[in-house]
Coordinates of C-alpha atoms and ligand atoms in Angstrom, one line a residue:
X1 CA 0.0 0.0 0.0
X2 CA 1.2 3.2 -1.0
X3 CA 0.2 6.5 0.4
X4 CA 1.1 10.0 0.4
X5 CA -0.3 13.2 2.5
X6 CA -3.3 13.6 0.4
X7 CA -4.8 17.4 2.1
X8 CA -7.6 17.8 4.4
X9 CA -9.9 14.8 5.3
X10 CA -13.9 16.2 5.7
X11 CA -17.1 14.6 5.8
X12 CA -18.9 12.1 8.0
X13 CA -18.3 8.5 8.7
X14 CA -19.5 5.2 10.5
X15 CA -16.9 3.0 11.4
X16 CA -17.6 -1.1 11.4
X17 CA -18.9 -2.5 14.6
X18 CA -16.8 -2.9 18.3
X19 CA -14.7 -5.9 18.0
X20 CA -14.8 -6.9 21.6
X21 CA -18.6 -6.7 21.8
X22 CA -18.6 -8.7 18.4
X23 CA -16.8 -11.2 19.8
X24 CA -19.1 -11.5 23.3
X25 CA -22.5 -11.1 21.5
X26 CA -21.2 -14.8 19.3
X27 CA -19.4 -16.0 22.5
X28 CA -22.4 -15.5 25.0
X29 CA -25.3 -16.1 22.5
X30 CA -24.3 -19.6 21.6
X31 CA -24.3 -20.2 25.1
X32 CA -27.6 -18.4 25.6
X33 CA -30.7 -20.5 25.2
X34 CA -33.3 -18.8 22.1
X35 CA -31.6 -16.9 19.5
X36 CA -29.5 -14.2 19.6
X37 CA -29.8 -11.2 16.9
X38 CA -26.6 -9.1 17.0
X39 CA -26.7 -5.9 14.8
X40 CA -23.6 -3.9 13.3
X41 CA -21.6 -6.6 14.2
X42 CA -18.2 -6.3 12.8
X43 CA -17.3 -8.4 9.5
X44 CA -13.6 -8.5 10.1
X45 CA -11.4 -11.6 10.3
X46 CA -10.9 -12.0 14.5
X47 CA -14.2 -12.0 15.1
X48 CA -15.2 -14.3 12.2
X49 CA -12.6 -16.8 14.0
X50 CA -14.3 -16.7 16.8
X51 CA -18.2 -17.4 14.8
X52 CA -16.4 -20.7 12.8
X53 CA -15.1 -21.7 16.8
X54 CA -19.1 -21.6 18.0
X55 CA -20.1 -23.2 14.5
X56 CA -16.9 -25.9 15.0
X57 CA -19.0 -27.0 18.2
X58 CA -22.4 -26.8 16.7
X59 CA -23.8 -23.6 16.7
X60 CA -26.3 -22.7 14.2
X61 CA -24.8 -19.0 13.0
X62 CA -26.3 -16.9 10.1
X63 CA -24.4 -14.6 9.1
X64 CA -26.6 -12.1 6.7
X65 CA -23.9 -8.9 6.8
X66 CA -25.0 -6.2 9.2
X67 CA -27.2 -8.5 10.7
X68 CA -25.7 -12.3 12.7
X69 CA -28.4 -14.8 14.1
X70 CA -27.0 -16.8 17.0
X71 CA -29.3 -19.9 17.6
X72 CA -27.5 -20.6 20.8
X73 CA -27.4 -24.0 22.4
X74 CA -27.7 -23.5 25.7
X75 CA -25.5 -23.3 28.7
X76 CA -24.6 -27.0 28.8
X77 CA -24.8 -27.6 24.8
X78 CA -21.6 -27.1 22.6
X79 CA -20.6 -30.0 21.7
X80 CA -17.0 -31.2 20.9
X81 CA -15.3 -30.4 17.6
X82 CA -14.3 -32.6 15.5
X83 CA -11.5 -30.7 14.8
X84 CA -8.8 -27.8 16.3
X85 CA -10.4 -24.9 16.6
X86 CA -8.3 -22.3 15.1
X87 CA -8.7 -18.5 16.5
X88 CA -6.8 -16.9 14.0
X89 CA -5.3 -13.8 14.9
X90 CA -7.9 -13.3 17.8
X91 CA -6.3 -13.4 21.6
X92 CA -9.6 -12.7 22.5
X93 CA -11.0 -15.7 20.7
X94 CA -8.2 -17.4 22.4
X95 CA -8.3 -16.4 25.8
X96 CA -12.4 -15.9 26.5
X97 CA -13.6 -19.5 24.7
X98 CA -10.6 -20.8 26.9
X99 CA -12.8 -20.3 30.0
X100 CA -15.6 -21.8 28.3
X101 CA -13.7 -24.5 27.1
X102 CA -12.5 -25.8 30.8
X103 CA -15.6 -26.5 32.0
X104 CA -17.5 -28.6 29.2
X105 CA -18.0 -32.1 29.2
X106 CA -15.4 -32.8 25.9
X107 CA -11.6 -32.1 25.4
X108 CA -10.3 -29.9 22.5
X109 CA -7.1 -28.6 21.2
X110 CA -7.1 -24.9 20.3
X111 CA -4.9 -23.0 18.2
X112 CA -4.0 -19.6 16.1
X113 CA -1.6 -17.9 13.5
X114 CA 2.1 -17.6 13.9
X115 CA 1.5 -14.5 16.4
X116 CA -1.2 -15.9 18.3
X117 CA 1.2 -18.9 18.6
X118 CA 3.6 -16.7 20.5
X119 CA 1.2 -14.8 22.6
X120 CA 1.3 -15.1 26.6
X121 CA -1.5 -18.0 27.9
X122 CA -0.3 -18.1 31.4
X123 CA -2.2 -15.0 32.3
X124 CA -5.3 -17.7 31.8
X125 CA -4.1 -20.6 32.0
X126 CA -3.2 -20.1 36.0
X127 CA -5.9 -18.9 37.0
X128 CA -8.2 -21.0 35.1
X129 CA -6.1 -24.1 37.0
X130 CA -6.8 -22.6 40.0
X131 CA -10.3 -23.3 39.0
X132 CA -10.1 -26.5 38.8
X133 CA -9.2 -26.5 34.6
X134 CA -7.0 -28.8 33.2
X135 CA -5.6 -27.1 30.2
X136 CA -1.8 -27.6 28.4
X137 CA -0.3 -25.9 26.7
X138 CA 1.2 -28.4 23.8
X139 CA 4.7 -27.0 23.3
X140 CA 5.6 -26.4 27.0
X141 CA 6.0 -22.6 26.0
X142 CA 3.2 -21.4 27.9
X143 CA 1.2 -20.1 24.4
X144 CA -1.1 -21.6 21.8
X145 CA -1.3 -24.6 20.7
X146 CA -3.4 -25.4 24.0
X147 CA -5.4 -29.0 24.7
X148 CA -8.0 -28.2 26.9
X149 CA -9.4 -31.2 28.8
X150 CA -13.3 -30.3 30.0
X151 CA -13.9 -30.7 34.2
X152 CA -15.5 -29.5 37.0
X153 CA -14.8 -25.8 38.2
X154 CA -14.6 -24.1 41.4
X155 CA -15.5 -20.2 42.3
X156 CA -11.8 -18.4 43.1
X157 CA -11.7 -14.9 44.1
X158 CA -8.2 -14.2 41.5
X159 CA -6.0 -11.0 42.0
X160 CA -4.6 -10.4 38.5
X161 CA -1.0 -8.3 37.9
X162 CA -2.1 -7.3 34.6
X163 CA -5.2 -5.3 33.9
X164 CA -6.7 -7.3 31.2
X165 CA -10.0 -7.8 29.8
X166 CA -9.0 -10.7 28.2
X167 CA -8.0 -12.4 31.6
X168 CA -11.0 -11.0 33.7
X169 CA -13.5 -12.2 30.8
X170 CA -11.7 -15.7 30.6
X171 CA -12.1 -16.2 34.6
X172 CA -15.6 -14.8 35.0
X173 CA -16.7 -17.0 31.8
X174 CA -15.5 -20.1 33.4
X175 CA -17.4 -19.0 36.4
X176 CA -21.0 -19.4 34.8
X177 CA -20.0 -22.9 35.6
X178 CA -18.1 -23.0 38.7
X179 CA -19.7 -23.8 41.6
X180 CA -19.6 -21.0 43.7
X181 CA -19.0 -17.1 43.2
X182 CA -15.9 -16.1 41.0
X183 CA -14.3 -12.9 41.5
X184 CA -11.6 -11.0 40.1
X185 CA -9.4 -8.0 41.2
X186 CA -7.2 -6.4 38.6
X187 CA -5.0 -3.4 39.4
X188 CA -6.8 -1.1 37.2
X189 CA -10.8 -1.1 35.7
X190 CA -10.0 -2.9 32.3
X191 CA -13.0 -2.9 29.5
X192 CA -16.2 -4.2 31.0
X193 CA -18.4 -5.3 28.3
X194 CA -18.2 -8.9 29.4
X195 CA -20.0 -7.7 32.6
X196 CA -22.5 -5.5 30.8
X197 CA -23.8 -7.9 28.6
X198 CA -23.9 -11.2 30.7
X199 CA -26.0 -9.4 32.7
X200 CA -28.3 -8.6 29.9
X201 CA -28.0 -12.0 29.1
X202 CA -29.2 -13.2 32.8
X203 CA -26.1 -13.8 34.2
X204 CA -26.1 -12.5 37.9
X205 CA -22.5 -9.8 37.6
X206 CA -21.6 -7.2 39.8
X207 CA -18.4 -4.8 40.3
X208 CA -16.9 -2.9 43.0
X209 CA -14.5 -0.5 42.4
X210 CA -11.6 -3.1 40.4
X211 CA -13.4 -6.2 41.3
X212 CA -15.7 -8.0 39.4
X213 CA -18.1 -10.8 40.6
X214 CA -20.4 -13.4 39.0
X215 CA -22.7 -15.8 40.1
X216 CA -23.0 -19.5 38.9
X217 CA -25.6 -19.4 36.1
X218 CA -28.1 -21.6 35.3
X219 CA -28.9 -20.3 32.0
X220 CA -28.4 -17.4 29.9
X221 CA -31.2 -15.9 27.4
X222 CA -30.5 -14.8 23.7
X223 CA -30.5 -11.1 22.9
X224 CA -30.9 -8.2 20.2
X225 CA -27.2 -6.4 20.5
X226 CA -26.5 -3.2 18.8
X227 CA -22.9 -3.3 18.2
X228 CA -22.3 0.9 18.6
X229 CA -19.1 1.5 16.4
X230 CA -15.5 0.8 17.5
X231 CA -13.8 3.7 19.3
X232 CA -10.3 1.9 18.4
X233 CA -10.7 1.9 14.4
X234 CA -12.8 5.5 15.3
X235 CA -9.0 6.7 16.8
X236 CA -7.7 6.4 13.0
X237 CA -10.1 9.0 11.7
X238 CA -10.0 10.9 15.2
X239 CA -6.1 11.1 14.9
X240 CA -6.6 11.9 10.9
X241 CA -8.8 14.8 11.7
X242 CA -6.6 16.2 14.2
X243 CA -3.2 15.9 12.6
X244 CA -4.0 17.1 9.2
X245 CA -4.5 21.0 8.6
X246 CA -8.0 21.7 6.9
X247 CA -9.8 18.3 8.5
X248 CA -13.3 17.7 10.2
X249 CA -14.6 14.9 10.4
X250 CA -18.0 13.6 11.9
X251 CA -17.7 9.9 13.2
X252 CA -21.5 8.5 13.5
X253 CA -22.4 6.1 16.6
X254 CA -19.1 5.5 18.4
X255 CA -19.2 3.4 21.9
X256 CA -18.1 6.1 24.1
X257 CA -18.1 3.5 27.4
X258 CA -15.7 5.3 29.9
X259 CA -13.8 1.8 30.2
X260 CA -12.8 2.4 26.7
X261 CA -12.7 6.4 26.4
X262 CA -9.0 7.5 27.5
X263 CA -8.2 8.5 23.6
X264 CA -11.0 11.4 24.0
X265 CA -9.1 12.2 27.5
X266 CA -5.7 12.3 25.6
X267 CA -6.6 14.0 22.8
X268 CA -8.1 16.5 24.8
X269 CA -5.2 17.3 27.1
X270 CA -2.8 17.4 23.8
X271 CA -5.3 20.8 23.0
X272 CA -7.6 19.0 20.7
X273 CA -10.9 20.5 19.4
X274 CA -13.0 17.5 19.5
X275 CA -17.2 17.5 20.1
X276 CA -19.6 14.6 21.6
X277 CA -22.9 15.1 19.9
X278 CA -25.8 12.7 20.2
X279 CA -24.6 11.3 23.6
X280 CA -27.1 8.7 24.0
X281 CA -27.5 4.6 25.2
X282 CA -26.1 5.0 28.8
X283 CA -27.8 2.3 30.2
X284 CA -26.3 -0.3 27.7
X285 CA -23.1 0.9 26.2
X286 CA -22.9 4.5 25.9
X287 CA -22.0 5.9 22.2
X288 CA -22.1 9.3 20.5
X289 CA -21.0 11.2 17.6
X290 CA -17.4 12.8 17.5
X291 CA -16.3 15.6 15.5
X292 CA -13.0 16.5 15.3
X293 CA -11.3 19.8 13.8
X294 CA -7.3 19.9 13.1
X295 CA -5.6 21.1 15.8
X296 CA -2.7 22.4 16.6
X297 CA -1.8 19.8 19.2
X298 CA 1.0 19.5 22.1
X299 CA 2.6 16.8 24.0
X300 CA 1.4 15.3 27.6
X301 CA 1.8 12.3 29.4
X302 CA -0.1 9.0 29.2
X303 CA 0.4 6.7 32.4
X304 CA -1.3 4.6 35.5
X305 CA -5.0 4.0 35.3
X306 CA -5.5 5.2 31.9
X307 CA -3.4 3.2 30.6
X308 CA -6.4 0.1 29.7
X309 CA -9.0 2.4 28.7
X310 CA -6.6 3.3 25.3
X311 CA -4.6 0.5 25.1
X312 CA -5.4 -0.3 21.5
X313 CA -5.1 3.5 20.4
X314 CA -1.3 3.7 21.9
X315 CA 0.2 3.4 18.5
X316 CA -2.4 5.7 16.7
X317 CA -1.4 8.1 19.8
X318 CA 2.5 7.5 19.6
X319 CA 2.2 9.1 16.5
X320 CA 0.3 11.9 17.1
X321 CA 2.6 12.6 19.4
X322 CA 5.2 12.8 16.6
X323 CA 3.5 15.4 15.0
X324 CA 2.6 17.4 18.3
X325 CA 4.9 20.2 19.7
X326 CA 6.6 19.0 22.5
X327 CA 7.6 16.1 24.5
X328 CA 5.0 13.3 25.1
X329 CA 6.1 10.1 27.6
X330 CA 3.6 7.2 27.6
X331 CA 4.7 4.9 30.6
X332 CA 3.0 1.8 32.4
X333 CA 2.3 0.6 29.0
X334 CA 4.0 -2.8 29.1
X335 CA 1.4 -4.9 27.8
X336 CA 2.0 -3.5 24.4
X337 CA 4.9 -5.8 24.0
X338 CA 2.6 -8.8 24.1
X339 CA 0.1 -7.6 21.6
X340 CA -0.3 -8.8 17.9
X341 CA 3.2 -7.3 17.7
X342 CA 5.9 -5.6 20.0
X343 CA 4.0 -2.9 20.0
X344 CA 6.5 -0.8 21.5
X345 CA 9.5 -1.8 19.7
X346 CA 7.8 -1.7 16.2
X347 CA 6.7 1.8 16.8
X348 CA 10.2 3.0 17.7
X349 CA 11.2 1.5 14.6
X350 CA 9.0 2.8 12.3
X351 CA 8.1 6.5 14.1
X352 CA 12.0 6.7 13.7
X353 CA 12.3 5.7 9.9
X354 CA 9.7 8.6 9.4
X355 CA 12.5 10.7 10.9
X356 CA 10.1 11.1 14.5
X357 CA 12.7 11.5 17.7
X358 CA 11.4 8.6 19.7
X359 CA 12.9 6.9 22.5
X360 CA 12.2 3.1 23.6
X361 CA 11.6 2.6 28.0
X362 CA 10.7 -0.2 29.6
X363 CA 7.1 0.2 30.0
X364 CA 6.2 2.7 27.3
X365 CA 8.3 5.8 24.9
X366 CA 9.1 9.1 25.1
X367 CA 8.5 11.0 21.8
X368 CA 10.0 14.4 21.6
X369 CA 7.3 15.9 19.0
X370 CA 7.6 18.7 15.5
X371 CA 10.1 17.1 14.0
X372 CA 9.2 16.6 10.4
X373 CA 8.0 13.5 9.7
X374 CA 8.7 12.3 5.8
X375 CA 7.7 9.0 3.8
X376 CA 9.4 5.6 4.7
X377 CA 9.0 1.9 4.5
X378 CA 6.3 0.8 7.2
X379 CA 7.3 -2.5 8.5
X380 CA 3.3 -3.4 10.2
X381 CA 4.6 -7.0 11.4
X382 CA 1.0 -7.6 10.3
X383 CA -0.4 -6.2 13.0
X384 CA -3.3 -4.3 11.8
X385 CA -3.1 -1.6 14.2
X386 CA 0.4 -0.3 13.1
X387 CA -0.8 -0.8 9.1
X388 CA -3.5 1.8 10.5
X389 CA -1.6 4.1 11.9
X390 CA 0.9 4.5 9.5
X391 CA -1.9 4.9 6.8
X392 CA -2.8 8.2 8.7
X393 CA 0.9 9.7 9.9
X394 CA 1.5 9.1 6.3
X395 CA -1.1 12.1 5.8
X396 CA 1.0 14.2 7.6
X397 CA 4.7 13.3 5.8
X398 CA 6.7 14.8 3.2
X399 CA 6.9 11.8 0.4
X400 CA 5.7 8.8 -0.4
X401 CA 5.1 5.9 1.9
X402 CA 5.0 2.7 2.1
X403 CA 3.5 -0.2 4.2
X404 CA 4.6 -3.5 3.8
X405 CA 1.5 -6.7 5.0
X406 CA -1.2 -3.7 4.6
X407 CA -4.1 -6.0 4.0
X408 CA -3.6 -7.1 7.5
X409 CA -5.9 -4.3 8.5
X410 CA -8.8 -7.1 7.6
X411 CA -8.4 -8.2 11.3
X412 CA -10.5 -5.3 12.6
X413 CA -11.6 -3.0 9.8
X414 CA -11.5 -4.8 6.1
X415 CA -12.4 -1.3 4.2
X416 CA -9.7 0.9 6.2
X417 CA -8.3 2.2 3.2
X418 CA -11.3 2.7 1.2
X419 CA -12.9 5.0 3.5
X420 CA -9.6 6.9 4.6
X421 CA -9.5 7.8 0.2
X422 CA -13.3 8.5 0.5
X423 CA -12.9 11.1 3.1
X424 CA -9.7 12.9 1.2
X425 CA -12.4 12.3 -2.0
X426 CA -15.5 14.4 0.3
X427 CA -13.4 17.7 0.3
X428 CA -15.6 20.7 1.2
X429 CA -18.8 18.0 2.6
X430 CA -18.9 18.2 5.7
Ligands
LIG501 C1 -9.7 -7.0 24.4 C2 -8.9 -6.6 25.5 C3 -7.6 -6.0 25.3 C4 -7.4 -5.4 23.9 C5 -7.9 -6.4 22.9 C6 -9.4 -6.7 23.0 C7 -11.0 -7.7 24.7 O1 -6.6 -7.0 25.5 O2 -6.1 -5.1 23.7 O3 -7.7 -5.8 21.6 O4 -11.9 -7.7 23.8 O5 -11.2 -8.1 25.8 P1 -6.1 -7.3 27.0 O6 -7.2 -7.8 27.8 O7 -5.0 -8.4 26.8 O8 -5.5 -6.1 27.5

């Protein structure tokens, strides 16, 4: 894919469907009893992985587009595979169907790409033994390939290190079927659509302060879901807008939950002019409209609880830190190494070819900002965020650039490009 800074980005946009509520609404209504009717659920390859898992153990799935029927089975009904079931590129295909898994009645063997193959699955897998689960993982390397052997679970109350969705959704999963309340304490509030929508699906879920409980379930109940649009492919267009002189943009029906919002918080304290319209949907999951207008941003500093409520957008907000004035340090940020790639390390590689003054840390960057930033060979390590974000910093470098695996961008938002060309195409809409 090549790209070049094309001029202002206006008009109006809807961006595909929230991944991680795409993901639950499949997870939780194959396990829901009745069918399940999830709309604006997103089309893109992770969350497909995890409808041919559900399908893999005999779950009736339509798929019509916009629109996904989920005739679920019940609680107690999946039924084993007759083969691996492969999640793709998907750690949280991986990691939330691995609670599920441990407590059926059938053993299966579980697997992914070449990155999923290397991602950590001890964050799960210990707790999940604490359980009561019996899972291995086949290599000895603590990652995917993983045999999961069905058993009996126990309620644990679990005090994570990481703050991780993936982890807390995994432990309170396997506790529909433990017998006895399952709680988790993570350091800091990570997303909490799990908890929103089991309990719209029946499941009795509470939370108190970074502690989340659930109950043992009996059943669960299919739903209608409306999927609001994903804030993390919304950042692209929300970091396009800002960073390129002459942009607005109007981003239709984002989910704005505040478990998910720190972009709007950072963007705000680097000066941005950004507007919420429409605010609306508090009692399920919050979403609203966003209009941006460039801006002439500055640097600040991204660190402690924060941290999970952006930790997709880092990249997008690495390099908007490139183009701000000043110095921007993101810290506690560790958990980007064990993303889809090293998210830390392939940012300082490929801010710096762009000629961006960028240093690596332990837990995060420093990025001292305004230097001009000019064309390059993007590395993405086909990791569709970093394809994303280089698409946009592109708008805002002298010269042509280049990103190498660019179609890896199917994982969470397969018509990226087209809609970034549309907007450059709308000049003088909005
Ligand atoms: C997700 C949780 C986050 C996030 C991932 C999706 C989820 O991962 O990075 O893209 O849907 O629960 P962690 O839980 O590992 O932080």
């Amino acid at each position: 894919m090549e790209l070049k800074k094309w001029g202002p980005l206006r008009g109006e946009i809807t961006v595909p469907g929230d991944k991680s509520i795409s993901h639950r609404a499949v997870m939780f209504g194959s396990l829901a009893k009745g069918t399940t009717e999830i709309h604006g659920f997103l089309q893109g390859a992770d969350c497909l992985s995890t409808i041919s898992c559900f399908e893999k153990m005999g779950v009736s799935i339509e798929n019509k587009g916009d629109v996904v029927l989920v005739h679920g089975n019940g609680l107690h009904g999946l039924k084993k595979p007759e083969t691996i079931l492969d999640c793709g590129n998907s750690g949280t295909t991986t990691r939330l169907i691995s609670g599920i898994l441990s407590a059926q009645d059938f053993d299966v063997t579980l697997t992914g790409d070449a990155s999923i193959q290397k991602r950590p699955m001890k964050r799960i897998m210990e707790p999940l033994s604490r359980m009561g689960a019996d899972i291995t993982s086949i290599r000895g390397n603590d990652c995917a390939p993983l045999l999961i052997r069905g058993t009996k679970l126990h309620g644990i109350h679990y005090t994570s290190k990481v703050a991780s969705a993936q982890v807390k959704s995994a432990i309170l999963l396997a506790g529909l079927y433990a017998d006895g309340i399952t709680q988790v304490t993570e350091p800091f509030v990570s997303r909490n659509h799990s908890e929103r929508m089991l309990k719209l699906f029946g499941a009795s879920v509470s939370t108190e302060e970074t502690t989340a409980s659930i109950s043992p379930a009996t059943q669960l109940y299919g739903q209608k879901v409306m999927v609001p649009g994903d804030i993390s492919s919304a950042a692209y267009f929300i970091a396009a807008g800002l960073m390129v002189p002459g942009s607005e943009i109007l981003i239709k029906n984002v989910g704005i939950n505040p478990t998910r919002d720190g972009l709007l918080h950072v963007c705000r304290a680097m000066g941005a002019d950004l507007t919420l319209l429409n605010v609306r949907g508090q009692e399920g999951e919050p979403t609203a409209d966003i209009l941006v207008r460039h801006s002439a941003l500055h640097g600040t500093t991204v660190g402690g609880a924060i941290i999970p409520t952006l930790i997709d957008e880092l990249p997008m907000i690495a390099a908007m830190a490139a183009a701000a004035e000043g110095e921007t340090r993101i810290c506690d940020a560790g958990e980007l190494k064990v993303k889809e790639s090293n998210r830390i390390a392939v940012m300082v590689e490929n801010l710096t070819a762009m000629g961006a003054d960028v240093t690596e840390t332990e837990d995060g960057m420093i990025i001292r900002g305004g230097k001009p930033l000019h064309g390059a060979v993007i590395n993405s390590h086909l990791d569709h965020r970093i394809a994303m974000t280089f698409a946009v910093t592109a708008q805002c470098a002298e010269g042509l650039t280049t990103i190498q695996g660019a179609d890896c961008v199917n994982i969470s938002y397969p018509r990226f490009y087209e809609e970034l060309m549309g907007l450059i195409q709308k000049r003088g809409v909005c």
